[in-house]
mmCIF file of C-alpha atoms in Angstrom:
data_model
loop_
_atom_site.group_PDB
_atom_site.id
_atom_site.type_symbol
_atom_site.label_atom_id
_atom_site.label_comp_id
_atom_site.label_asym_id
_atom_site.label_seq_id
_atom_site.Cartn_x
_atom_site.Cartn_y
_atom_site.Cartn_z
ATOM 1 C CA MET Z 1 72.611 87.564 88.343
ATOM 2 C CA PHE Z 2 72.689 85.058 85.684
ATOM 3 C CA ILE Z 3 74.933 82.584 83.748
ATOM 4 C CA PRO Z 4 74.251 83.460 78.894
ATOM 5 C CA TYR Z 5 72.112 81.850 77.871
ATOM 6 C CA LYS Z 6 73.907 79.207 75.356
ATOM 7 C CA LYS Z 7 72.561 79.393 72.372
ATOM 8 C CA ASN Z 8 74.053 76.090 70.880
ATOM 9 C CA LYS Z 9 77.163 73.825 71.449
ATOM 10 C CA GLY Z 10 79.743 76.050 70.092
ATOM 11 C CA TYR Z 11 78.808 79.448 72.800
ATOM 12 C CA LYS Z 12 81.294 81.327 74.912
ATOM 13 C CA ILE Z 13 80.448 83.015 77.512
ATOM 14 C CA PRO Z 14 82.601 86.548 76.736
ATOM 15 C CA VAL Z 15 85.050 87.686 78.449
ATOM 16 C CA ILE Z 16 84.402 91.010 79.712
ATOM 17 C CA PHE Z 17 87.943 93.351 80.096
ATOM 18 C CA GLU Z 18 88.197 97.271 81.868
ATOM 19 C CA PHE Z 19 91.656 98.896 81.992
ATOM 20 C CA GLY Z 20 92.172 101.539 84.637
ATOM 21 C CA GLN Z 21 94.893 103.403 84.713
ATOM 22 C CA GLN Z 22 95.216 102.579 88.394
ATOM 23 C CA ASN Z 23 94.235 98.823 87.621
ATOM 24 C CA THR Z 24 92.948 96.101 85.347
ATOM 25 C CA ARG Z 25 89.325 93.928 85.600
ATOM 26 C CA VAL Z 26 89.047 90.657 83.815
ATOM 27 C CA GLY Z 27 86.961 88.103 83.465
ATOM 28 C CA TYR Z 28 83.407 87.069 82.823
ATOM 29 C CA ALA Z 29 79.555 87.171 81.957
ATOM 30 C CA GLY Z 30 77.088 86.801 84.374
ATOM 31 C CA THR Z 31 79.698 86.377 86.927
ATOM 32 C CA ASP Z 32 79.814 88.765 90.795
ATOM 33 C CA GLY Z 33 82.625 90.391 90.372
ATOM 34 C CA PRO Z 34 86.029 90.212 87.737
ATOM 35 C CA GLU Z 35 88.422 86.904 88.101
ATOM 36 C CA VAL Z 36 91.357 88.621 88.318
ATOM 37 C CA VAL Z 37 92.020 92.823 89.448
ATOM 38 C CA LEU Z 38 95.417 93.437 88.444
ATOM 39 C CA PRO Z 39 98.036 96.243 88.582
ATOM 40 C CA SER Z 40 97.768 98.326 84.972
ATOM 41 C CA ASP Z 41 101.459 98.331 85.903
ATOM 42 C CA LEU Z 42 104.656 95.830 84.219
ATOM 43 C CA LEU Z 43 108.103 95.634 84.374
ATOM 44 C CA MET Z 44 110.474 96.676 81.055
ATOM 45 C CA ASP Z 45 114.414 96.504 81.399
ATOM 46 C CA SER Z 46 116.548 98.628 79.266
ATOM 47 C CA GLU Z 47 116.358 95.866 76.530
ATOM 48 C CA GLY Z 48 112.312 95.736 76.169
ATOM 49 C CA ASN Z 49 112.384 92.753 78.855
ATOM 50 C CA MET Z 50 109.162 92.560 81.048
ATOM 51 C CA LYS Z 51 108.221 90.878 83.441
ATOM 52 C CA PHE Z 52 104.342 91.337 85.054
ATOM 53 C CA ILE Z 53 104.805 92.571 89.126
ATOM 54 C CA GLU Z 54 104.801 89.778 91.285
ATOM 55 C CA GLN Z 55 102.411 91.513 94.011
ATOM 56 C CA ASN Z 56 102.491 89.418 96.936
ATOM 57 C CA SER Z 57 106.246 89.567 96.331
ATOM 58 C CA THR Z 58 108.861 91.098 99.333
ATOM 59 C CA TYR Z 59 111.431 91.088 96.436
ATOM 60 C CA GLN Z 60 111.429 92.059 92.761
ATOM 61 C CA PRO Z 61 113.622 92.429 89.613
ATOM 62 C CA ILE Z 62 116.387 94.712 90.060
ATOM 63 C CA GLY Z 63 117.258 96.256 86.355
ATOM 64 C CA PHE Z 64 113.633 96.301 85.985
ATOM 65 C CA ASP Z 65 111.431 100.057 85.530
ATOM 66 C CA VAL Z 66 107.463 100.580 86.040
ATOM 67 C CA LYS Z 67 105.679 100.937 83.210
ATOM 68 C CA ASN Z 68 101.692 101.022 83.092
ATOM 69 C CA ILE Z 69 99.917 100.658 80.472
ATOM 70 C CA LEU Z 70 97.941 103.756 79.308
ATOM 71 C CA GLN Z 71 98.625 107.191 78.951
ATOM 72 C CA GLY Z 72 96.057 109.593 80.548
ATOM 73 C CA GLY Z 73 94.155 106.720 80.180
ATOM 74 C CA GLN Z 74 95.003 105.567 76.434
ATOM 75 C CA ILE Z 75 96.889 103.497 74.903
ATOM 76 C CA VAL Z 76 100.171 104.722 73.073
ATOM 77 C CA ASP Z 77 102.514 100.729 73.105
ATOM 78 C CA PHE Z 78 99.996 98.985 71.581
ATOM 79 C CA ASP Z 79 103.019 96.089 70.995
ATOM 80 C CA ILE Z 80 102.762 96.358 75.170
ATOM 81 C CA TRP Z 81 98.321 96.261 75.666
ATOM 82 C CA LYS Z 82 99.512 92.998 73.926
ATOM 83 C CA GLU Z 83 101.002 91.168 75.633
ATOM 84 C CA TYR Z 84 99.649 92.166 79.301
ATOM 85 C CA VAL Z 85 96.657 90.799 77.192
ATOM 86 C CA GLU Z 86 97.811 87.693 76.116
ATOM 87 C CA HIS Z 87 100.191 87.348 79.663
ATOM 88 C CA ILE Z 88 96.394 87.465 80.581
ATOM 89 C CA LEU Z 89 94.714 85.473 78.396
ATOM 90 C CA ASN Z 90 97.464 82.545 79.313
ATOM 91 C CA ASN Z 91 98.295 82.502 81.705
ATOM 92 C CA VAL Z 92 95.833 84.006 84.594
ATOM 93 C CA LEU Z 93 92.186 82.634 83.174
ATOM 94 C CA ILE Z 94 93.732 79.992 80.533
ATOM 95 C CA GLN Z 95 91.899 80.718 78.219
ATOM 96 C CA GLU Z 96 90.930 79.422 74.762
ATOM 97 C CA ARG Z 97 90.970 81.474 72.219
ATOM 98 C CA HIS Z 98 88.253 82.994 69.536
ATOM 99 C CA PHE Z 99 85.443 83.635 72.761
ATOM 100 C CA PRO Z 100 83.463 86.800 72.441
ATOM 101 C CA PHE Z 101 85.814 90.431 73.569
ATOM 102 C CA PHE Z 102 83.480 92.322 75.093
ATOM 103 C CA PHE Z 103 85.995 95.969 76.400
ATOM 104 C CA VAL Z 104 85.249 98.299 78.726
ATOM 105 C CA GLU Z 105 85.899 102.175 77.085
ATOM 106 C CA ASN Z 106 87.087 105.187 79.296
ATOM 107 C CA GLY Z 107 85.120 108.415 77.894
ATOM 108 C CA ASN Z 108 88.027 109.593 76.232
ATOM 109 C CA VAL Z 109 89.380 107.014 73.864
ATOM 110 C CA LYS Z 110 89.824 108.028 70.452
ATOM 111 C CA LYS Z 111 88.305 106.466 66.744
ATOM 112 C CA GLU Z 112 91.803 105.855 65.766
ATOM 113 C CA THR Z 113 92.161 103.444 69.203
ATOM 114 C CA ARG Z 114 89.165 101.846 69.068
ATOM 115 C CA ASN Z 115 90.138 100.944 65.220
ATOM 116 C CA LYS Z 116 93.878 99.735 66.367
ATOM 117 C CA ILE Z 117 92.472 97.660 68.998
ATOM 118 C CA ILE Z 118 89.547 96.106 67.312
ATOM 119 C CA GLU Z 119 92.544 95.136 64.356
ATOM 120 C CA MET Z 120 94.861 93.920 67.252
ATOM 121 C CA LEU Z 121 92.340 91.509 68.504
ATOM 122 C CA PHE Z 122 90.684 89.449 65.288
ATOM 123 C CA GLU Z 123 94.347 89.940 63.759
ATOM 124 C CA GLU Z 124 96.535 89.034 66.561
ATOM 125 C CA ILE Z 125 94.826 87.885 70.340
ATOM 126 C CA ASP Z 126 92.252 85.522 67.667
ATOM 127 C CA VAL Z 127 88.886 86.587 69.217
ATOM 128 C CA SER Z 128 85.544 85.957 67.649
ATOM 129 C CA SER Z 129 84.229 89.253 67.759
ATOM 130 C CA VAL Z 130 84.509 92.334 69.860
ATOM 131 C CA PHE Z 131 81.577 94.425 71.254
ATOM 132 C CA PHE Z 132 83.078 98.088 73.292
ATOM 133 C CA HIS Z 133 80.310 100.190 75.876
ATOM 134 C CA ARG Z 134 81.237 103.065 77.407
ATOM 135 C CA ASN Z 135 82.204 102.371 81.372
ATOM 136 C CA THR Z 136 79.667 105.544 83.239
ATOM 137 C CA MET Z 137 77.212 104.384 81.185
ATOM 138 C CA LEU Z 138 77.326 100.410 82.279
ATOM 139 C CA ALA Z 139 76.735 101.600 85.821
ATOM 140 C CA GLN Z 140 72.471 102.451 84.910
ATOM 141 C CA TYR Z 141 72.435 98.248 84.252
ATOM 142 C CA ILE Z 142 72.287 98.557 87.826
ATOM 143 C CA VAL Z 143 70.163 100.119 89.152
ATOM 144 C CA GLY Z 144 68.172 99.454 86.118
ATOM 145 C CA LYS Z 145 67.120 102.998 84.424
ATOM 146 C CA ASP Z 146 67.456 105.138 81.964
ATOM 147 C CA ASN Z 147 67.934 108.371 83.371
ATOM 148 C CA VAL Z 148 70.319 108.726 85.773
ATOM 149 C CA LEU Z 149 73.627 111.534 86.183
ATOM 150 C CA VAL Z 150 77.107 108.374 87.338
ATOM 151 C CA VAL Z 151 79.658 110.639 89.133
ATOM 152 C CA ASP Z 152 82.825 108.592 88.876
ATOM 153 C CA CYS Z 153 85.537 109.422 91.399
ATOM 154 C CA GLY Z 154 88.446 106.804 90.351
ATOM 155 C CA ALA Z 155 92.371 107.009 90.359
ATOM 156 C CA SER Z 156 93.486 109.031 88.115
ATOM 157 C CA HIS Z 157 89.450 110.758 87.178
ATOM 158 C CA THR Z 158 86.450 112.434 88.423
ATOM 159 C CA THR Z 159 84.389 112.207 86.069
ATOM 160 C CA ILE Z 160 80.574 112.981 86.334
ATOM 161 C CA THR Z 161 78.433 112.475 82.538
ATOM 162 C CA PRO Z 162 74.542 112.903 82.566
ATOM 163 C CA ILE Z 163 72.004 109.564 80.790
ATOM 164 C CA LEU Z 164 68.852 110.764 79.661
ATOM 165 C CA ASP Z 165 66.613 108.054 77.780
ATOM 166 C CA GLY Z 166 69.695 105.546 78.313
ATOM 167 C CA ASN Z 167 71.820 108.308 76.099
ATOM 168 C CA VAL Z 168 75.134 110.403 76.757
ATOM 169 C CA ILE Z 169 74.542 113.457 77.296
ATOM 170 C CA GLU Z 170 77.981 114.774 76.337
ATOM 171 C CA LYS Z 171 77.257 118.529 76.712
ATOM 172 C CA GLY Z 172 76.596 118.072 80.203
ATOM 173 C CA ILE Z 173 80.060 115.588 80.918
ATOM 174 C CA ILE Z 174 82.767 117.565 83.019
ATOM 175 C CA ARG Z 175 86.158 115.002 83.554
ATOM 176 C CA GLY Z 176 88.511 116.061 85.730
ATOM 177 C CA ASP Z 177 91.628 114.827 86.180
ATOM 178 C CA ILE Z 178 91.926 114.091 90.019
ATOM 179 C CA GLY Z 179 91.759 110.839 91.878
ATOM 180 C CA GLY Z 180 92.211 108.680 94.229
ATOM 181 C CA GLU Z 181 95.311 109.038 92.663
ATOM 182 C CA TYR Z 182 95.919 112.521 93.693
ATOM 183 C CA ILE Z 183 95.222 112.360 97.590
ATOM 184 C CA THR Z 184 98.416 109.304 97.373
ATOM 185 C CA ASN Z 185 100.023 111.259 95.742
ATOM 186 C CA LYS Z 186 99.713 113.852 98.114
ATOM 187 C CA LEU Z 187 100.091 111.323 100.793
ATOM 188 C CA TYR Z 188 103.486 110.090 99.788
ATOM 189 C CA ASP Z 189 104.709 113.455 99.439
ATOM 190 C CA ILE Z 190 104.058 115.077 102.467
ATOM 191 C CA TRP Z 191 104.964 111.193 104.957
ATOM 192 C CA LYS Z 192 107.966 111.355 102.652
ATOM 193 C CA GLN Z 193 109.501 114.942 103.042
ATOM 194 C CA GLN Z 194 109.404 113.155 106.913
ATOM 195 C CA GLY Z 195 111.916 111.037 106.468
ATOM 196 C CA LEU Z 196 109.497 107.718 107.148
ATOM 197 C CA PRO Z 197 110.287 104.774 105.646
ATOM 198 C CA PHE Z 198 108.653 102.504 103.269
ATOM 199 C CA SER Z 199 110.981 100.142 101.862
ATOM 200 C CA ARG Z 200 108.482 97.085 101.014
ATOM 201 C CA PHE Z 201 110.802 94.951 98.898
ATOM 202 C CA LYS Z 202 113.612 93.995 101.819
ATOM 203 C CA ASN Z 203 116.185 93.980 98.470
ATOM 204 C CA TYR Z 204 114.670 97.642 98.499
ATOM 205 C CA SER Z 205 118.030 100.189 97.827
ATOM 206 C CA GLN Z 206 118.954 97.111 94.411
ATOM 207 C CA LEU Z 207 115.785 98.656 92.625
ATOM 208 C CA SER Z 208 115.304 100.972 90.004
ATOM 209 C CA PRO Z 209 113.886 104.760 91.113
ATOM 210 C CA SER Z 210 109.828 103.789 89.293
ATOM 211 C CA LEU Z 211 109.839 100.236 91.096
ATOM 212 C CA GLN Z 212 110.982 101.913 94.464
ATOM 213 C CA MET Z 213 108.091 104.608 93.728
ATOM 214 C CA TYR Z 214 105.294 101.617 92.871
ATOM 215 C CA GLY Z 215 106.786 99.599 96.844
ATOM 216 C CA ASP Z 216 106.315 102.917 98.323
ATOM 217 C CA LEU Z 217 102.814 103.789 97.032
ATOM 218 C CA GLU Z 218 101.529 100.618 97.498
ATOM 219 C CA ILE Z 219 101.746 101.078 101.163
ATOM 220 C CA VAL Z 220 100.467 104.292 101.046
ATOM 221 C CA ARG Z 221 97.279 103.559 99.062
ATOM 222 C CA GLU Z 222 96.476 100.958 102.279
ATOM 223 C CA ILE Z 223 97.178 103.382 104.804
ATOM 224 C CA LYS Z 224 94.735 105.545 102.801
ATOM 225 C CA HIS Z 225 92.280 103.427 102.911
ATOM 226 C CA GLN Z 226 92.553 102.557 106.460
ATOM 227 C CA CYS Z 227 93.013 105.646 108.272
ATOM 228 C CA VAL Z 228 91.846 108.419 105.350
ATOM 229 C CA LYS Z 229 87.918 110.382 106.302
ATOM 230 C CA LEU Z 230 86.522 112.665 104.158
ATOM 231 C CA TYR Z 231 84.992 115.620 107.706
ATOM 232 C CA ASP Z 232 81.573 115.353 106.594
ATOM 233 C CA GLN Z 233 81.220 118.804 106.119
ATOM 234 C CA PRO Z 234 83.767 121.956 104.054
ATOM 235 C CA ILE Z 235 87.315 121.252 106.403
ATOM 236 C CA GLU Z 236 87.435 124.641 107.798
ATOM 237 C CA ASN Z 237 84.261 124.064 109.514
ATOM 238 C CA LEU Z 238 86.609 121.185 111.252
ATOM 239 C CA LYS Z 239 88.059 121.703 115.153
ATOM 240 C CA PHE Z 240 90.883 119.618 114.985
ATOM 241 C CA ASN Z 241 92.613 118.307 118.110
ATOM 242 C CA PRO Z 242 95.968 116.137 117.040
ATOM 243 C CA THR Z 243 95.845 114.755 120.567
ATOM 244 C CA VAL Z 244 92.904 113.041 120.571
ATOM 245 C CA ASP Z 245 92.987 113.112 116.448
ATOM 246 C CA ASN Z 246 94.689 110.715 115.090
ATOM 247 C CA GLN Z 247 95.836 106.947 114.176
ATOM 248 C CA ALA Z 248 99.080 104.445 114.522
ATOM 249 C CA TYR Z 249 99.264 102.665 112.029
ATOM 250 C CA GLU Z 250 102.765 100.418 111.391
ATOM 251 C CA LEU Z 251 104.723 100.604 108.817
ATOM 252 C CA PRO Z 252 106.877 96.841 108.108
ATOM 253 C CA ASP Z 253 109.446 97.822 109.530
ATOM 254 C CA GLN Z 254 107.923 98.361 112.707
ATOM 255 C CA THR Z 255 108.052 102.392 112.732
ATOM 256 C CA LYS Z 256 104.742 103.735 113.602
ATOM 257 C CA LEU Z 257 103.802 106.711 112.264
ATOM 258 C CA LEU Z 258 101.074 108.446 113.498
ATOM 259 C CA ILE Z 259 98.191 110.274 111.550
ATOM 260 C CA SER Z 260 96.469 113.050 112.725
ATOM 261 C CA GLU Z 261 94.693 116.564 110.130
ATOM 262 C CA GLU Z 262 96.258 114.594 106.449
ATOM 263 C CA MET Z 263 93.010 112.234 107.162
ATOM 264 C CA TYR Z 264 91.026 114.529 106.640
ATOM 265 C CA LYS Z 265 92.990 117.005 105.008
ATOM 266 C CA TYR Z 266 94.044 115.239 102.233
ATOM 267 C CA PRO Z 267 90.396 113.803 101.131
ATOM 268 C CA GLU Z 268 89.273 118.087 101.087
ATOM 269 C CA PHE Z 269 90.814 117.847 96.411
ATOM 270 C CA LEU Z 270 87.952 116.312 95.900
ATOM 271 C CA TYR Z 271 86.311 119.802 96.306
ATOM 272 C CA GLU Z 272 88.827 122.178 95.738
ATOM 273 C CA PRO Z 273 89.228 124.135 93.241
ATOM 274 C CA THR Z 274 92.024 123.009 90.798
ATOM 275 C CA GLU Z 275 94.112 123.624 87.511
ATOM 276 C CA ASN Z 276 91.940 120.487 86.028
ATOM 277 C CA PHE Z 277 89.107 120.110 88.354
ATOM 278 C CA GLU Z 278 86.423 122.570 89.458
ATOM 279 C CA GLY Z 279 86.085 120.512 92.249
ATOM 280 C CA LEU Z 280 83.069 117.854 92.836
ATOM 281 C CA ASP Z 281 80.167 120.196 94.165
ATOM 282 C CA LYS Z 282 80.732 123.871 91.936
ATOM 283 C CA ALA Z 283 81.080 120.571 88.619
ATOM 284 C CA LEU Z 284 78.729 118.706 90.084
ATOM 285 C CA GLU Z 285 76.332 122.237 89.445
ATOM 286 C CA THR Z 286 77.416 123.235 86.511
ATOM 287 C CA SER Z 287 76.963 119.778 84.883
ATOM 288 C CA LEU Z 288 73.509 119.872 85.473
ATOM 289 C CA GLU Z 289 72.767 123.810 84.562
ATOM 290 C CA LYS Z 290 73.767 122.177 80.512
ATOM 291 C CA ILE Z 291 71.165 120.008 81.019
ATOM 292 C CA ASP Z 292 67.583 121.171 79.811
ATOM 293 C CA SER Z 293 65.602 121.731 82.867
ATOM 294 C CA ASP Z 294 62.699 119.234 82.679
ATOM 295 C CA TYR Z 295 65.033 116.390 83.123
ATOM 296 C CA ARG Z 296 66.947 118.079 86.817
ATOM 297 C CA LYS Z 297 64.802 117.350 88.852
ATOM 298 C CA GLU Z 298 65.081 113.594 88.179
ATOM 299 C CA LEU Z 299 68.955 113.880 87.420
ATOM 300 C CA VAL Z 300 69.254 115.273 90.784
ATOM 301 C CA GLN Z 301 66.332 112.534 92.833
ATOM 302 C CA ASN Z 302 69.359 109.416 91.092
ATOM 303 C CA VAL Z 303 72.392 110.775 91.783
ATOM 304 C CA ILE Z 304 74.880 107.525 91.276
ATOM 305 C CA LEU Z 305 78.419 108.069 93.075
ATOM 306 C CA ILE Z 306 79.974 105.449 91.899
ATOM 307 C CA GLY Z 307 84.346 104.629 91.334
ATOM 308 C CA GLY Z 308 87.265 103.759 93.721
ATOM 309 C CA ALA Z 309 87.863 106.803 95.863
ATOM 310 C CA SER Z 310 83.827 107.226 96.079
ATOM 311 C CA CYS Z 311 85.089 104.000 99.311
ATOM 312 C CA THR Z 312 86.121 107.520 101.028
ATOM 313 C CA VAL Z 313 84.889 106.952 104.789
ATOM 314 C CA ASN Z 314 81.926 108.791 104.694
ATOM 315 C CA MET Z 315 82.172 110.506 100.883
ATOM 316 C CA VAL Z 316 78.350 109.204 100.685
ATOM 317 C CA GLU Z 317 77.437 111.442 103.754
ATOM 318 C CA ARG Z 318 79.278 113.687 102.292
ATOM 319 C CA PHE Z 319 78.396 114.149 98.390
ATOM 320 C CA GLN Z 320 74.591 113.858 100.158
ATOM 321 C CA ARG Z 321 74.902 116.956 102.078
ATOM 322 C CA THR Z 322 76.679 118.912 98.646
ATOM 323 C CA ILE Z 323 73.517 118.195 96.427
ATOM 324 C CA ASN Z 324 71.381 118.650 99.759
ATOM 325 C CA ASN Z 325 72.984 122.531 99.790
ATOM 326 C CA LEU Z 326 72.869 123.246 95.419
ATOM 327 C CA LYS Z 327 70.574 125.851 95.710
ATOM 328 C CA ILE Z 328 69.615 126.498 91.133
ATOM 329 C CA PHE Z 329 67.322 123.662 91.649
ATOM 330 C CA GLY Z 330 64.675 124.282 95.206
ATOM 331 C CA LEU Z 331 65.366 120.252 95.348
ATOM 332 C CA SER Z 332 67.648 119.614 97.833
ATOM 333 C CA SER Z 333 64.692 117.559 99.918
ATOM 334 C CA ARG Z 334 64.186 115.377 97.590
ATOM 335 C CA SER Z 335 67.616 113.996 96.506
ATOM 336 C CA LYS Z 336 68.896 110.564 96.300
ATOM 337 C CA VAL Z 337 72.952 110.529 96.433
ATOM 338 C CA GLN Z 338 72.473 105.844 94.958
ATOM 339 C CA THR Z 339 75.775 103.237 95.517
ATOM 340 C CA LEU Z 340 76.323 100.032 96.411
ATOM 341 C CA PRO Z 341 76.613 98.971 99.325
ATOM 342 C CA LYS Z 342 79.804 96.262 98.672
ATOM 343 C CA PHE Z 343 82.880 98.822 99.030
ATOM 344 C CA PHE Z 344 83.763 95.883 95.865
ATOM 345 C CA ASP Z 345 81.081 96.665 94.031
ATOM 346 C CA ARG Z 346 81.396 100.435 94.025
ATOM 347 C CA GLN Z 347 85.519 100.275 92.537
ATOM 348 C CA HIS Z 348 83.728 97.845 89.889
ATOM 349 C CA ALA Z 349 80.610 99.005 89.044
ATOM 350 C CA SER Z 350 81.535 99.851 85.430
ATOM 351 C CA TRP Z 351 82.320 96.055 85.292
ATOM 352 C CA LEU Z 352 79.499 94.889 86.986
ATOM 353 C CA GLY Z 353 77.358 96.316 84.290
ATOM 354 C CA ALA Z 354 79.369 94.829 81.779
ATOM 355 C CA SER Z 355 78.600 91.909 82.439
ATOM 356 C CA ILE Z 356 74.768 92.442 82.540
ATOM 357 C CA VAL Z 357 74.737 93.879 78.982
ATOM 358 C CA ALA Z 358 77.531 90.128 78.313
ATOM 359 C CA SER Z 359 74.192 88.191 79.408
ATOM 360 C CA SER Z 360 71.776 89.853 77.677
ATOM 361 C CA GLN Z 361 70.311 86.765 74.806
ATOM 362 C CA ILE Z 362 69.802 89.959 72.180
ATOM 363 C CA TYR Z 363 73.486 89.934 73.066
ATOM 364 C CA ASP Z 364 75.359 88.775 69.307
ATOM 365 C CA GLN Z 365 72.961 91.394 67.572
ATOM 366 C CA TRP Z 366 75.388 94.013 69.443
ATOM 367 C CA THR Z 367 78.917 92.428 68.673
ATOM 368 C CA LEU Z 368 80.619 92.614 65.855
ATOM 369 C CA ASN Z 369 81.506 89.385 64.686
ATOM 370 C CA LYS Z 370 85.093 88.060 62.510
ATOM 371 C CA SER Z 371 82.659 88.433 59.607
ATOM 372 C CA ASP Z 372 81.718 92.472 59.747
ATOM 373 C CA TYR Z 373 84.621 93.221 60.476
ATOM 374 C CA ASP Z 374 86.550 90.877 57.780
ATOM 375 C CA GLU Z 375 83.656 92.935 54.605
ATOM 376 C CA HIS Z 376 83.726 96.125 56.199
ATOM 377 C CA GLY Z 377 86.633 96.589 59.070
ATOM 378 C CA SER Z 378 86.594 98.372 61.709
ATOM 379 C CA SER Z 379 84.736 101.561 61.981
ATOM 380 C CA LEU Z 380 81.785 99.561 61.760
ATOM 381 C CA ILE Z 381 82.245 99.165 65.445
ATOM 382 C CA GLU Z 382 81.131 103.328 65.719
ATOM 383 C CA LYS Z 383 77.928 101.841 64.600
ATOM 384 C CA LYS Z 384 77.257 98.930 67.119
ATOM 385 C CA MET Z 385 79.024 100.372 70.506
ATOM 386 C CA PHE Z 386 76.844 101.823 72.979
ATOM 387 C CA TYR Z 387 78.452 105.735 73.452
#
């Protein structure tokens, strides 16, 4: 990538924020990745005092509960959200105010929420301009194509988004409340029932239940990233031998956890029908069926797989097989799953797309600046943002 063209002496590089259910990514336009990736969780006591989680510390403060800045992907407590943003600007990036703010938006942000965010950014955080861009659309800039089918397997949701001529086709969007954290919680439940000690923090017994669970889940995520994998076809075809097909993981207290069938079993939830999601294979078919038949061929040949859960071992191979088995198109030999070779890039694909967009020499023409806001209000963003 390239550093944005500096149009005048006072030019400031846009700062890109992407708020996810598990992590928040922040950094500068024109760079190859976010400057920082922080937990979207923070700590709060009974009097409303806030602290930020020290990720590498083996001790955590007593009397604090874990609180996420989002609920169902939405900002609901704007005071907490503002304090979280200001903490990043003051203590992490050390960013001077009156800078361009790029907001990577998920697909279900409400208009009222967006307007409230803009109001706080201009009037309380003091930014010079704002720009909103839908997250799944940003992946198309990485591959440089206008017609793509983006499959985003994130922490809390899986979203399939067809894009034609650079525009999202709303009727073809399929969104399910299942993602990497669904698998994390399933693994946690089964291992906790076995009485396994997940005490990451040395003062574990003194912490609140929510902070204890936060530490437990961090360990489960590490195990999941290292050991869990998808079988290259539906698991019912797997001949599993627990004496051979297993993997050991050492917990913080040096207890050995032997992972066997669950290493293949739980990632299958991405493909199995649930109350809120019909499974990846069926969801993909449903999305394509809603698209005009003239465009299906090109979309099925340009599938982009992104998101943290897409980094599961064998995920790309399994998903390619899923597309190959689609019967309604007769195009299996031509289908192609595209993804980014580095796990880091796949996890942060939307942010990387934002970095490209905000590096454009005409980026300023797309933004809502302070004078626009003062004259027309926050609703003007509806005409400027990319859907």
